[in-house]
Amino acid sequence: MQPKLILASSSPFRRSLMENAGLTFDWSAANIDERKIEADLQQCAAGPREVAQHLSRAKAMDVSQRYPDAFVIGSDQTMSLGERVFHKPKDRQDAKATLIALSGHVHHLNSGISIVRSGHVEWEGVFSASLHVRELSDQFIEHYLDRVGDRVMGSVGAYQLEGEGIHLFSNINGDYFTILGLPMLPLLEALRNLGVIDV
C-alpha cells in the first residue's frame, strides 16, 4: 500500500495539475499568515526565491501537523523584479502601476515546493522562470485593462498567460508548470525517489 499523499492547497488549479498527472491524493488548505511570514523574512533580507521556499515549507508543515503519516506537498510562488516582490493588484490603478513597472523588463516567477512527512522536510526546491515584458505604451495598457476588466486582479502580475496576457511578452524562458506555480517534473521525480509513486 502506497503512503498517503496530500496537497496543502485549496487551489482547484493546482489540484487539476496533479489530477491530470494521474496522482491519487487528498487536499487540505494550510492555515498560515503568508503576509506575516513574508514580512518577517524581508526583515531578515530574504530574497524572493527564499520567500517562495519558506512559504511552501510553512504550508506543508502546517498540514503535516494534522496528517503526520502522509507525504504533504506545499507550494508557493513569488513574482519578482530584481528584489522587489509583487502582490495581486487591489484595483485597476494598482494593476496599471504593476504593468508600467514590468514594461521593458525581465521579471521572474519563483515556484517553491516542499514535501514534508511527520514534520520533517523530505525534499524541497525552488524553480524559476524568466518572463520578458515588451515595451508597453500607455495606450496599450489602457486598452488591455479595458478588455481584461476585473480579471486583472486575479493574478500577481496583472496577467494570465493562458489569456490575453500573452500579448504582454516578447520572450518567456522556463518550464510551463513552474510558471503555473507547481513544478510538476521535479515533484514527480521526488515522489518516485521517495517511493510515494511508482509510475
Tab-separated table of C-alpha atoms in Angstrom:
chain	number	residue	atom	x	y	z
A	1	MET	CA	0.000	0.000	0.000
A	2	GLN	CA	1.400	3.338	-1.056
A	3	PRO	CA	1.716	6.123	1.532
A	4	LYS	CA	-0.955	8.800	1.590
A	5	LEU	CA	-0.314	11.962	-0.413
A	6	ILE	CA	-1.840	15.331	0.482
A	7	LEU	CA	-1.668	18.650	-1.348
A	8	ALA	CA	-1.513	21.554	1.115
A	9	SER	CA	-3.666	23.821	-1.008
A	10	SER	CA	-7.287	24.619	-1.765
A	11	SER	CA	-6.374	25.824	-5.265
A	12	PRO	CA	-8.518	23.995	-7.833
A	13	PHE	CA	-5.904	24.854	-10.455
A	14	ARG	CA	-3.089	23.079	-8.605
A	15	ARG	CA	-5.351	20.166	-7.819
A	16	SER	CA	-6.193	19.809	-11.509
A	17	LEU	CA	-2.494	19.678	-12.425
A	18	MET	CA	-1.992	16.752	-10.054
A	19	GLU	CA	-5.201	15.033	-11.132
A	20	ASN	CA	-4.200	15.356	-14.790
A	21	ALA	CA	-0.895	13.651	-13.929
A	22	GLY	CA	-2.868	10.682	-12.599
A	23	LEU	CA	-1.890	11.167	-8.951
A	24	THR	CA	-4.093	9.869	-6.141
A	25	PHE	CA	-4.175	12.408	-3.321
A	26	ASP	CA	-6.257	14.355	-0.836
A	27	TRP	CA	-6.029	18.066	-0.250
A	28	SER	CA	-6.203	20.321	2.781
A	29	ALA	CA	-5.679	24.082	2.877
A	30	ALA	CA	-2.857	25.367	5.067
A	31	ASN	CA	-3.722	27.845	7.791
A	32	ILE	CA	-0.775	30.241	7.851
A	33	ASP	CA	-0.365	34.024	7.771
A	34	GLU	CA	1.533	34.382	4.499
A	35	ARG	CA	1.951	38.146	4.700
A	36	LYS	CA	3.378	37.991	8.234
A	37	ILE	CA	5.821	35.252	7.269
A	38	GLU	CA	6.837	37.255	4.210
A	39	ALA	CA	7.298	40.458	6.257
A	40	ASP	CA	9.452	38.620	8.821
A	41	LEU	CA	11.589	37.140	6.042
A	42	GLN	CA	12.054	40.506	4.356
A	43	GLN	CA	13.274	41.969	7.657
A	44	CYS	CA	15.941	39.268	7.542
A	45	ALA	CA	16.789	40.363	3.962
A	46	ALA	CA	15.454	37.147	2.430
A	47	GLY	CA	15.230	37.261	-1.364
A	48	PRO	CA	12.187	36.347	-3.483
A	49	ARG	CA	13.346	32.746	-4.015
A	50	GLU	CA	13.847	32.249	-0.279
A	51	VAL	CA	10.395	33.675	0.420
A	52	ALA	CA	8.790	31.206	-2.005
A	53	GLN	CA	10.682	28.318	-0.395
A	54	HIS	CA	9.813	29.315	3.173
A	55	LEU	CA	6.131	29.748	2.324
A	56	SER	CA	5.920	26.372	0.586
A	57	ARG	CA	7.593	24.728	3.580
A	58	ALA	CA	5.328	26.520	6.082
A	59	LYS	CA	2.215	25.319	4.238
A	60	ALA	CA	3.425	21.716	4.150
A	61	MET	CA	4.474	21.832	7.811
A	62	ASP	CA	1.079	23.187	8.872
A	63	VAL	CA	-0.878	20.436	7.122
A	64	SER	CA	1.634	17.791	8.227
A	65	GLN	CA	0.664	18.506	11.843
A	66	ARG	CA	-2.840	17.265	11.044
A	67	TYR	CA	-1.718	14.331	8.876
A	68	PRO	CA	1.680	13.239	10.274
A	69	ASP	CA	1.820	9.926	8.388
A	70	ALA	CA	1.171	11.459	4.980
A	71	PHE	CA	3.549	12.981	2.480
A	72	VAL	CA	2.381	16.593	2.291
A	73	ILE	CA	3.134	18.817	-0.696
A	74	GLY	CA	3.332	22.560	-0.083
A	75	SER	CA	3.880	25.095	-2.851
A	76	ASP	CA	4.025	28.840	-3.210
A	77	GLN	CA	5.141	31.329	-5.814
A	78	THR	CA	6.619	34.816	-5.742
A	79	MET	CA	6.837	37.205	-8.655
A	80	SER	CA	9.915	39.389	-8.552
A	81	LEU	CA	11.590	42.178	-10.452
A	82	GLY	CA	15.072	42.331	-9.007
A	83	GLU	CA	14.498	42.085	-5.257
A	84	ARG	CA	11.017	43.616	-5.431
A	85	VAL	CA	8.213	41.150	-4.727
A	86	PHE	CA	4.787	41.878	-6.226
A	87	HIS	CA	1.323	41.035	-4.906
A	88	LYS	CA	-2.076	40.867	-6.561
A	89	PRO	CA	-3.288	44.334	-7.604
A	90	LYS	CA	-6.084	45.768	-5.473
A	91	ASP	CA	-7.707	47.746	-8.282
A	92	ARG	CA	-7.229	48.984	-11.846
A	93	GLN	CA	-4.745	51.711	-10.868
A	94	ASP	CA	-2.672	49.203	-8.930
A	95	ALA	CA	-2.697	46.864	-11.941
A	96	LYS	CA	-1.624	49.712	-14.226
A	97	ALA	CA	1.281	50.545	-11.896
A	98	THR	CA	2.381	46.898	-11.999
A	99	LEU	CA	2.308	46.812	-15.808
A	100	ILE	CA	4.275	50.068	-16.014
A	101	ALA	CA	6.899	48.631	-13.653
A	102	LEU	CA	7.187	45.409	-15.695
A	103	SER	CA	7.272	47.124	-19.094
A	104	GLY	CA	10.556	46.534	-20.922
A	105	HIS	CA	11.985	44.377	-18.137
A	106	VAL	CA	12.574	40.723	-17.287
A	107	HIS	CA	10.792	39.513	-14.168
A	108	HIS	CA	10.815	36.106	-12.519
A	109	LEU	CA	8.236	33.650	-11.266
A	110	ASN	CA	9.807	31.695	-8.400
A	111	SER	CA	7.970	28.495	-7.504
A	112	GLY	CA	8.906	26.938	-4.172
A	113	ILE	CA	7.814	23.376	-3.428
A	114	SER	CA	8.299	21.164	-0.369
A	115	ILE	CA	7.433	17.610	0.623
A	116	VAL	CA	7.044	17.111	4.382
A	117	ARG	CA	6.272	13.994	6.412
A	118	SER	CA	5.838	13.935	10.201
A	119	GLY	CA	7.133	17.491	10.392
A	120	HIS	CA	10.348	16.606	8.547
A	121	VAL	CA	11.292	18.065	5.156
A	122	GLU	CA	11.824	15.104	2.839
A	123	TRP	CA	12.571	17.210	-0.235
A	124	GLU	CA	12.287	20.812	-1.406
A	125	GLY	CA	13.407	23.141	-4.156
A	126	VAL	CA	12.821	26.462	-5.890
A	127	PHE	CA	12.388	26.673	-9.648
A	128	SER	CA	12.260	29.928	-11.598
A	129	ALA	CA	11.033	31.151	-14.960
A	130	SER	CA	12.099	34.384	-16.663
A	131	LEU	CA	9.496	36.478	-18.477
A	132	HIS	CA	10.423	39.437	-20.682
A	133	VAL	CA	7.673	42.029	-20.960
A	134	ARG	CA	7.899	44.101	-24.137
A	135	GLU	CA	7.762	47.893	-24.042
A	136	LEU	CA	4.136	48.741	-23.303
A	137	SER	CA	2.638	52.057	-24.349
A	138	ASP	CA	0.121	53.837	-22.128
A	139	GLN	CA	-2.459	53.353	-24.885
A	140	PHE	CA	-1.849	49.597	-24.980
A	141	ILE	CA	-2.048	49.306	-21.187
A	142	GLU	CA	-5.365	51.172	-21.045
A	143	HIS	CA	-6.775	49.080	-23.904
A	144	TYR	CA	-5.570	45.873	-22.252
A	145	LEU	CA	-7.109	46.824	-18.906
A	146	ASP	CA	-10.408	47.688	-20.630
A	147	ARG	CA	-10.529	44.288	-22.312
A	148	VAL	CA	-9.464	42.177	-19.320
A	149	GLY	CA	-11.580	44.012	-16.739
A	150	ASP	CA	-11.717	42.643	-13.194
A	151	ARG	CA	-9.794	39.520	-14.196
A	152	VAL	CA	-6.677	41.672	-13.971
A	153	MET	CA	-6.912	41.473	-10.162
A	154	GLY	CA	-6.819	37.680	-10.252
A	155	SER	CA	-3.067	37.298	-10.689
A	156	VAL	CA	0.035	38.884	-9.215
A	157	GLY	CA	1.394	40.283	-12.478
A	158	ALA	CA	-1.997	41.542	-13.721
A	159	TYR	CA	-1.943	38.927	-16.472
A	160	GLN	CA	-2.924	35.358	-17.318
A	161	LEU	CA	-0.577	33.754	-19.814
A	162	GLU	CA	-3.344	31.453	-20.996
A	163	GLY	CA	-5.453	34.501	-21.916
A	164	GLU	CA	-4.825	37.966	-23.354
A	165	GLY	CA	-1.875	38.406	-21.035
A	166	ILE	CA	0.248	36.595	-23.614
A	167	HIS	CA	0.318	39.859	-25.602
A	168	LEU	CA	2.492	41.455	-22.913
A	169	PHE	CA	5.534	39.320	-23.634
A	170	SER	CA	8.387	39.223	-26.100
A	171	ASN	CA	10.087	36.150	-24.618
A	172	ILE	CA	9.482	33.524	-21.939
A	173	ASN	CA	12.093	31.117	-20.573
A	174	GLY	CA	11.038	28.444	-18.135
A	175	ASP	CA	9.073	25.300	-17.524
A	176	TYR	CA	5.326	25.578	-18.104
A	177	PHE	CA	4.451	24.056	-14.728
A	178	THR	CA	6.889	26.338	-12.912
A	179	ILE	CA	5.117	29.295	-14.480
A	180	LEU	CA	1.807	27.881	-13.248
A	181	GLY	CA	3.193	27.595	-9.696
A	182	LEU	CA	3.557	23.817	-9.298
A	183	PRO	CA	6.784	22.430	-10.847
A	184	MET	CA	5.433	19.004	-11.771
A	185	LEU	CA	8.539	17.425	-13.318
A	186	PRO	CA	10.846	17.752	-10.288
A	187	LEU	CA	7.893	16.987	-7.992
A	188	LEU	CA	7.140	13.703	-9.780
A	189	GLU	CA	10.807	12.718	-9.712
A	190	ALA	CA	10.949	13.428	-5.967
A	191	LEU	CA	7.794	11.382	-5.328
A	192	ARG	CA	9.277	8.461	-7.277
A	193	ASN	CA	12.555	8.682	-5.321
A	194	LEU	CA	10.621	8.736	-2.036
A	195	GLY	CA	8.611	5.672	-3.064
A	196	VAL	CA	5.303	7.562	-2.969
A	197	ILE	CA	4.513	6.738	-6.600
A	198	ASP	CA	5.866	4.030	-8.879
A	199	VAL	CA	4.896	5.365	-12.294
